[in-house]
Amino acid sequence: MSSGLKRYIVGVVAASAIAIVVTTLVIPVDRQIGVGFEIFGTWAPIVGVFFWCVIALVASALPVRMPRGTMVGVSIAPIIAATALGGPVAGGWVAAIGTTEMRELRGRIPWYGTLANHAGLILPALAAGWRRTLAH
């Protein structure tokens, strides 16, 4: 691996880790993501985030094959839904957890590739959520 690629991976992963920690500490999860889970009381938003993580995991397990053979992941839809309902924290955590694939768990992708792939989804989800939060 080239030193430029190493720097890129370290930079993206570090930026994503810092961004999700800061966002989690600064902005609460919007209670709107917990609609339908009111029986869990104050835990409803967390249950809502967990629900969207499960939906994203299912979507990650079912990529769509395009006509020329390209595989396209459709886990972006649950990430956007979670971000729209719960704000940047919800979208960031769904992007971090919900995009895990079986080939990552089986070790077919190097650990640094897994980190880079997840970090590359966390930043846009957080940015979209921050935009949503600032617009309100």
mmCIF file with all atom_site columns, C-alpha atoms in Angstrom:
data_model
loop_
_atom_site.group_PDB
_atom_site.id
_atom_site.type_symbol
_atom_site.label_atom_id
_atom_site.label_alt_id
_atom_site.label_comp_id
_atom_site.label_asym_id
_atom_site.label_entity_id
_atom_site.label_seq_id
_atom_site.pdbx_PDB_ins_code
_atom_site.Cartn_x
_atom_site.Cartn_y
_atom_site.Cartn_z
_atom_site.occupancy
_atom_site.B_iso_or_equiv
_atom_site.pdbx_formal_charge
_atom_site.auth_seq_id
_atom_site.auth_comp_id
_atom_site.auth_asym_id
_atom_site.auth_atom_id
_atom_site.pdbx_PDB_model_num
ATOM 1   C CA . MET A 1 1   ? 0.000   0.000   0.000   1.00 0.00 ? 1   MET A CA 1
ATOM 2   C CA . SER A 1 2   ? 1.366   3.408   -0.938  1.00 0.00 ? 2   SER A CA 1
ATOM 3   C CA . SER A 1 3   ? 2.029   6.047   1.694   1.00 0.00 ? 3   SER A CA 1
ATOM 4   C CA . GLY A 1 4   ? -0.516  8.344   0.016   1.00 0.00 ? 4   GLY A CA 1
ATOM 5   C CA . LEU A 1 5   ? -3.233  5.729   0.391   1.00 0.00 ? 5   LEU A CA 1
ATOM 6   C CA . LYS A 1 6   ? -2.266  5.184   4.036   1.00 0.00 ? 6   LYS A CA 1
ATOM 7   C CA . ARG A 1 7   ? -2.537  8.924   4.720   1.00 0.00 ? 7   ARG A CA 1
ATOM 8   C CA . TYR A 1 8   ? -5.908  9.042   2.954   1.00 0.00 ? 8   TYR A CA 1
ATOM 9   C CA . ILE A 1 9   ? -7.334  6.155   4.974   1.00 0.00 ? 9   ILE A CA 1
ATOM 10  C CA . VAL A 1 10  ? -6.012  7.535   8.266   1.00 0.00 ? 10  VAL A CA 1
ATOM 11  C CA . GLY A 1 11  ? -7.403  10.980  7.441   1.00 0.00 ? 11  GLY A CA 1
ATOM 12  C CA . VAL A 1 12  ? -10.874 9.793   6.456   1.00 0.00 ? 12  VAL A CA 1
ATOM 13  C CA . VAL A 1 13  ? -11.186 7.413   9.413   1.00 0.00 ? 13  VAL A CA 1
ATOM 14  C CA . ALA A 1 14  ? -9.913  10.023  11.897  1.00 0.00 ? 14  ALA A CA 1
ATOM 15  C CA . ALA A 1 15  ? -12.196 12.731  10.510  1.00 0.00 ? 15  ALA A CA 1
ATOM 16  C CA . SER A 1 16  ? -15.214 10.412  10.640  1.00 0.00 ? 16  SER A CA 1
ATOM 17  C CA . ALA A 1 17  ? -14.441 9.224   14.170  1.00 0.00 ? 17  ALA A CA 1
ATOM 18  C CA . ILE A 1 18  ? -14.015 12.772  15.463  1.00 0.00 ? 18  ILE A CA 1
ATOM 19  C CA . ALA A 1 19  ? -17.107 13.984  13.612  1.00 0.00 ? 19  ALA A CA 1
ATOM 20  C CA . ILE A 1 20  ? -19.398 11.246  14.905  1.00 0.00 ? 20  ILE A CA 1
ATOM 21  C CA . VAL A 1 21  ? -18.176 11.620  18.494  1.00 0.00 ? 21  VAL A CA 1
ATOM 22  C CA . VAL A 1 22  ? -18.579 15.417  18.451  1.00 0.00 ? 22  VAL A CA 1
ATOM 23  C CA . THR A 1 23  ? -21.983 15.216  16.756  1.00 0.00 ? 23  THR A CA 1
ATOM 24  C CA . THR A 1 24  ? -23.184 12.569  19.223  1.00 0.00 ? 24  THR A CA 1
ATOM 25  C CA . LEU A 1 25  ? -22.158 14.796  22.141  1.00 0.00 ? 25  LEU A CA 1
ATOM 26  C CA . VAL A 1 26  ? -23.580 18.034  20.694  1.00 0.00 ? 26  VAL A CA 1
ATOM 27  C CA . ILE A 1 27  ? -26.857 17.053  19.002  1.00 0.00 ? 27  ILE A CA 1
ATOM 28  C CA . PRO A 1 28  ? -29.457 14.710  20.485  1.00 0.00 ? 28  PRO A CA 1
ATOM 29  C CA . VAL A 1 29  ? -31.257 12.150  18.342  1.00 0.00 ? 29  VAL A CA 1
ATOM 30  C CA . ASP A 1 30  ? -34.538 13.641  17.138  1.00 0.00 ? 30  ASP A CA 1
ATOM 31  C CA . ARG A 1 31  ? -37.471 11.955  18.881  1.00 0.00 ? 31  ARG A CA 1
ATOM 32  C CA . GLN A 1 32  ? -39.247 11.679  15.512  1.00 0.00 ? 32  GLN A CA 1
ATOM 33  C CA . ILE A 1 33  ? -37.178 8.571   14.723  1.00 0.00 ? 33  ILE A CA 1
ATOM 34  C CA . GLY A 1 34  ? -38.821 6.840   17.696  1.00 0.00 ? 34  GLY A CA 1
ATOM 35  C CA . VAL A 1 35  ? -42.392 7.246   16.440  1.00 0.00 ? 35  VAL A CA 1
ATOM 36  C CA . GLY A 1 36  ? -44.006 3.836   16.683  1.00 0.00 ? 36  GLY A CA 1
ATOM 37  C CA . PHE A 1 37  ? -41.695 2.796   19.504  1.00 0.00 ? 37  PHE A CA 1
ATOM 38  C CA . GLU A 1 38  ? -43.318 4.908   22.243  1.00 0.00 ? 38  GLU A CA 1
ATOM 39  C CA . ILE A 1 39  ? -43.728 1.837   24.464  1.00 0.00 ? 39  ILE A CA 1
ATOM 40  C CA . PHE A 1 40  ? -39.971 2.110   25.115  1.00 0.00 ? 40  PHE A CA 1
ATOM 41  C CA . GLY A 1 41  ? -40.418 5.556   26.667  1.00 0.00 ? 41  GLY A CA 1
ATOM 42  C CA . THR A 1 42  ? -37.260 7.648   26.713  1.00 0.00 ? 42  THR A CA 1
ATOM 43  C CA . TRP A 1 43  ? -35.431 4.852   24.866  1.00 0.00 ? 43  TRP A CA 1
ATOM 44  C CA . ALA A 1 44  ? -37.705 5.201   21.806  1.00 0.00 ? 44  ALA A CA 1
ATOM 45  C CA . PRO A 1 45  ? -35.178 7.236   19.749  1.00 0.00 ? 45  PRO A CA 1
ATOM 46  C CA . ILE A 1 46  ? -32.441 4.681   20.441  1.00 0.00 ? 46  ILE A CA 1
ATOM 47  C CA . VAL A 1 47  ? -34.774 1.851   19.454  1.00 0.00 ? 47  VAL A CA 1
ATOM 48  C CA . GLY A 1 48  ? -35.586 3.808   16.280  1.00 0.00 ? 48  GLY A CA 1
ATOM 49  C CA . VAL A 1 49  ? -31.872 4.077   15.432  1.00 0.00 ? 49  VAL A CA 1
ATOM 50  C CA . PHE A 1 50  ? -31.476 0.343   16.116  1.00 0.00 ? 50  PHE A CA 1
ATOM 51  C CA . PHE A 1 51  ? -34.457 -0.367  13.832  1.00 0.00 ? 51  PHE A CA 1
ATOM 52  C CA . TRP A 1 52  ? -32.869 1.579   10.963  1.00 0.00 ? 52  TRP A CA 1
ATOM 53  C CA . CYS A 1 53  ? -29.522 -0.154  11.582  1.00 0.00 ? 53  CYS A CA 1
ATOM 54  C CA . VAL A 1 54  ? -31.270 -3.502  11.122  1.00 0.00 ? 54  VAL A CA 1
ATOM 55  C CA . ILE A 1 55  ? -32.982 -2.264  7.948   1.00 0.00 ? 55  ILE A CA 1
ATOM 56  C CA . ALA A 1 56  ? -29.618 -1.042  6.619   1.00 0.00 ? 56  ALA A CA 1
ATOM 57  C CA . LEU A 1 57  ? -27.996 -4.392  7.458   1.00 0.00 ? 57  LEU A CA 1
ATOM 58  C CA . VAL A 1 58  ? -30.687 -6.184  5.466   1.00 0.00 ? 58  VAL A CA 1
ATOM 59  C CA . ALA A 1 59  ? -30.210 -3.753  2.576   1.00 0.00 ? 59  ALA A CA 1
ATOM 60  C CA . SER A 1 60  ? -26.431 -4.292  2.719   1.00 0.00 ? 60  SER A CA 1
ATOM 61  C CA . ALA A 1 61  ? -26.987 -8.028  2.436   1.00 0.00 ? 61  ALA A CA 1
ATOM 62  C CA . LEU A 1 62  ? -29.119 -7.629  -0.690  1.00 0.00 ? 62  LEU A CA 1
ATOM 63  C CA . PRO A 1 63  ? -27.175 -5.681  -3.332  1.00 0.00 ? 63  PRO A CA 1
ATOM 64  C CA . VAL A 1 64  ? -28.813 -5.139  -6.714  1.00 0.00 ? 64  VAL A CA 1
ATOM 65  C CA . ARG A 1 65  ? -27.165 -6.566  -9.833  1.00 0.00 ? 65  ARG A CA 1
ATOM 66  C CA . MET A 1 66  ? -27.253 -4.109  -12.712 1.00 0.00 ? 66  MET A CA 1
ATOM 67  C CA . PRO A 1 67  ? -27.655 -5.284  -16.352 1.00 0.00 ? 67  PRO A CA 1
ATOM 68  C CA . ARG A 1 68  ? -23.895 -5.345  -17.062 1.00 0.00 ? 68  ARG A CA 1
ATOM 69  C CA . GLY A 1 69  ? -23.089 -7.218  -13.856 1.00 0.00 ? 69  GLY A CA 1
ATOM 70  C CA . THR A 1 70  ? -22.192 -4.335  -11.560 1.00 0.00 ? 70  THR A CA 1
ATOM 71  C CA . MET A 1 71  ? -23.366 -4.814  -7.983  1.00 0.00 ? 71  MET A CA 1
ATOM 72  C CA . VAL A 1 72  ? -24.937 -1.752  -6.360  1.00 0.00 ? 72  VAL A CA 1
ATOM 73  C CA . GLY A 1 73  ? -25.505 -1.486  -2.620  1.00 0.00 ? 73  GLY A CA 1
ATOM 74  C CA . VAL A 1 74  ? -28.853 -0.049  -1.624  1.00 0.00 ? 74  VAL A CA 1
ATOM 75  C CA . SER A 1 75  ? -28.061 0.633   2.029   1.00 0.00 ? 75  SER A CA 1
ATOM 76  C CA . ILE A 1 76  ? -27.995 4.371   1.312   1.00 0.00 ? 76  ILE A CA 1
ATOM 77  C CA . ALA A 1 77  ? -31.809 4.489   1.479   1.00 0.00 ? 77  ALA A CA 1
ATOM 78  C CA . PRO A 1 78  ? -32.046 3.504   5.175   1.00 0.00 ? 78  PRO A CA 1
ATOM 79  C CA . ILE A 1 79  ? -29.171 5.879   5.975   1.00 0.00 ? 79  ILE A CA 1
ATOM 80  C CA . ILE A 1 80  ? -31.045 8.773   4.385   1.00 0.00 ? 80  ILE A CA 1
ATOM 81  C CA . ALA A 1 81  ? -34.292 7.758   6.089   1.00 0.00 ? 81  ALA A CA 1
ATOM 82  C CA . ALA A 1 82  ? -32.592 7.620   9.488   1.00 0.00 ? 82  ALA A CA 1
ATOM 83  C CA . THR A 1 83  ? -30.930 10.982  8.856   1.00 0.00 ? 83  THR A CA 1
ATOM 84  C CA . ALA A 1 84  ? -34.231 12.575  7.806   1.00 0.00 ? 84  ALA A CA 1
ATOM 85  C CA . LEU A 1 85  ? -36.040 11.222  10.864  1.00 0.00 ? 85  LEU A CA 1
ATOM 86  C CA . GLY A 1 86  ? -33.389 11.313  13.558  1.00 0.00 ? 86  GLY A CA 1
ATOM 87  C CA . GLY A 1 87  ? -30.849 13.891  12.466  1.00 0.00 ? 87  GLY A CA 1
ATOM 88  C CA . PRO A 1 88  ? -27.110 13.619  11.996  1.00 0.00 ? 88  PRO A CA 1
ATOM 89  C CA . VAL A 1 89  ? -26.434 11.328  14.955  1.00 0.00 ? 89  VAL A CA 1
ATOM 90  C CA . ALA A 1 90  ? -28.954 8.748   13.771  1.00 0.00 ? 90  ALA A CA 1
ATOM 91  C CA . GLY A 1 91  ? -27.692 8.894   10.193  1.00 0.00 ? 91  GLY A CA 1
ATOM 92  C CA . GLY A 1 92  ? -24.068 8.655   11.279  1.00 0.00 ? 92  GLY A CA 1
ATOM 93  C CA . TRP A 1 93  ? -24.594 5.610   13.463  1.00 0.00 ? 93  TRP A CA 1
ATOM 94  C CA . VAL A 1 94  ? -26.750 3.853   10.887  1.00 0.00 ? 94  VAL A CA 1
ATOM 95  C CA . ALA A 1 95  ? -23.999 4.501   8.326   1.00 0.00 ? 95  ALA A CA 1
ATOM 96  C CA . ALA A 1 96  ? -21.357 3.182   10.726  1.00 0.00 ? 96  ALA A CA 1
ATOM 97  C CA . ILE A 1 97  ? -23.156 0.042   11.863  1.00 0.00 ? 97  ILE A CA 1
ATOM 98  C CA . GLY A 1 98  ? -25.817 -0.691  9.274   1.00 0.00 ? 98  GLY A CA 1
ATOM 99  C CA . THR A 1 99  ? -23.498 -0.986  6.304   1.00 0.00 ? 99  THR A CA 1
ATOM 100 C CA . THR A 1 100 ? -21.601 -3.978  7.654   1.00 0.00 ? 100 THR A CA 1
ATOM 101 C CA . GLU A 1 101 ? -21.467 -6.795  5.122   1.00 0.00 ? 101 GLU A CA 1
ATOM 102 C CA . MET A 1 102 ? -20.891 -10.522 5.601   1.00 0.00 ? 102 MET A CA 1
ATOM 103 C CA . ARG A 1 103 ? -17.687 -10.412 3.569   1.00 0.00 ? 103 ARG A CA 1
ATOM 104 C CA . GLU A 1 104 ? -16.325 -7.882  6.085   1.00 0.00 ? 104 GLU A CA 1
ATOM 105 C CA . LEU A 1 105 ? -17.210 -10.157 8.987   1.00 0.00 ? 105 LEU A CA 1
ATOM 106 C CA . ARG A 1 106 ? -15.640 -13.146 7.232   1.00 0.00 ? 106 ARG A CA 1
ATOM 107 C CA . GLY A 1 107 ? -12.390 -11.239 6.736   1.00 0.00 ? 107 GLY A CA 1
ATOM 108 C CA . ARG A 1 108 ? -12.549 -11.067 2.946   1.00 0.00 ? 108 ARG A CA 1
ATOM 109 C CA . ILE A 1 109 ? -11.945 -7.325  3.079   1.00 0.00 ? 109 ILE A CA 1
ATOM 110 C CA . PRO A 1 110 ? -8.859  -6.007  4.901   1.00 0.00 ? 110 PRO A CA 1
ATOM 111 C CA . TRP A 1 111 ? -9.675  -4.238  8.153   1.00 0.00 ? 111 TRP A CA 1
ATOM 112 C CA . TYR A 1 112 ? -8.380  -0.915  6.866   1.00 0.00 ? 112 TYR A CA 1
ATOM 113 C CA . GLY A 1 113 ? -10.660 -1.208  3.822   1.00 0.00 ? 113 GLY A CA 1
ATOM 114 C CA . THR A 1 114 ? -13.633 -1.822  6.078   1.00 0.00 ? 114 THR A CA 1
ATOM 115 C CA . LEU A 1 115 ? -12.756 1.220   8.180   1.00 0.00 ? 115 LEU A CA 1
ATOM 116 C CA . ALA A 1 116 ? -12.332 3.394   5.079   1.00 0.00 ? 116 ALA A CA 1
ATOM 117 C CA . ASN A 1 117 ? -15.619 2.192   3.557   1.00 0.00 ? 117 ASN A CA 1
ATOM 118 C CA . HIS A 1 118 ? -17.616 2.898   6.710   1.00 0.00 ? 118 HIS A CA 1
ATOM 119 C CA . ALA A 1 119 ? -15.882 6.216   7.330   1.00 0.00 ? 119 ALA A CA 1
ATOM 120 C CA . GLY A 1 120 ? -16.641 7.221   3.745   1.00 0.00 ? 120 GLY A CA 1
ATOM 121 C CA . LEU A 1 121 ? -20.353 6.822   4.485   1.00 0.00 ? 121 LEU A CA 1
ATOM 122 C CA . ILE A 1 122 ? -20.367 8.411   7.945   1.00 0.00 ? 122 ILE A CA 1
ATOM 123 C CA . LEU A 1 123 ? -19.172 11.862  6.829   1.00 0.00 ? 123 LEU A CA 1
ATOM 124 C CA . PRO A 1 124 ? -21.862 12.408  4.154   1.00 0.00 ? 124 PRO A CA 1
ATOM 125 C CA . ALA A 1 125 ? -24.583 11.146  6.508   1.00 0.00 ? 125 ALA A CA 1
ATOM 126 C CA . LEU A 1 126 ? -23.425 13.555  9.205   1.00 0.00 ? 126 LEU A CA 1
ATOM 127 C CA . ALA A 1 127 ? -23.187 16.416  6.724   1.00 0.00 ? 127 ALA A CA 1
ATOM 128 C CA . ALA A 1 128 ? -26.727 15.768  5.481   1.00 0.00 ? 128 ALA A CA 1
ATOM 129 C CA . GLY A 1 129 ? -27.993 15.626  9.046   1.00 0.00 ? 129 GLY A CA 1
ATOM 130 C CA . TRP A 1 130 ? -26.201 18.810  10.057  1.00 0.00 ? 130 TRP A CA 1
ATOM 131 C CA . ARG A 1 131 ? -27.722 20.519  7.030   1.00 0.00 ? 131 ARG A CA 1
ATOM 132 C CA . ARG A 1 132 ? -31.164 19.278  8.143   1.00 0.00 ? 132 ARG A CA 1
ATOM 133 C CA . THR A 1 133 ? -30.544 20.457  11.710  1.00 0.00 ? 133 THR A CA 1
ATOM 134 C CA . LEU A 1 134 ? -29.353 23.915  10.681  1.00 0.00 ? 134 LEU A CA 1
ATOM 135 C CA . ALA A 1 135 ? -32.289 24.344  8.288   1.00 0.00 ? 135 ALA A CA 1
ATOM 136 C CA . HIS A 1 136 ? -34.785 23.967  11.139  1.00 0.00 ? 136 HIS A CA 1
#
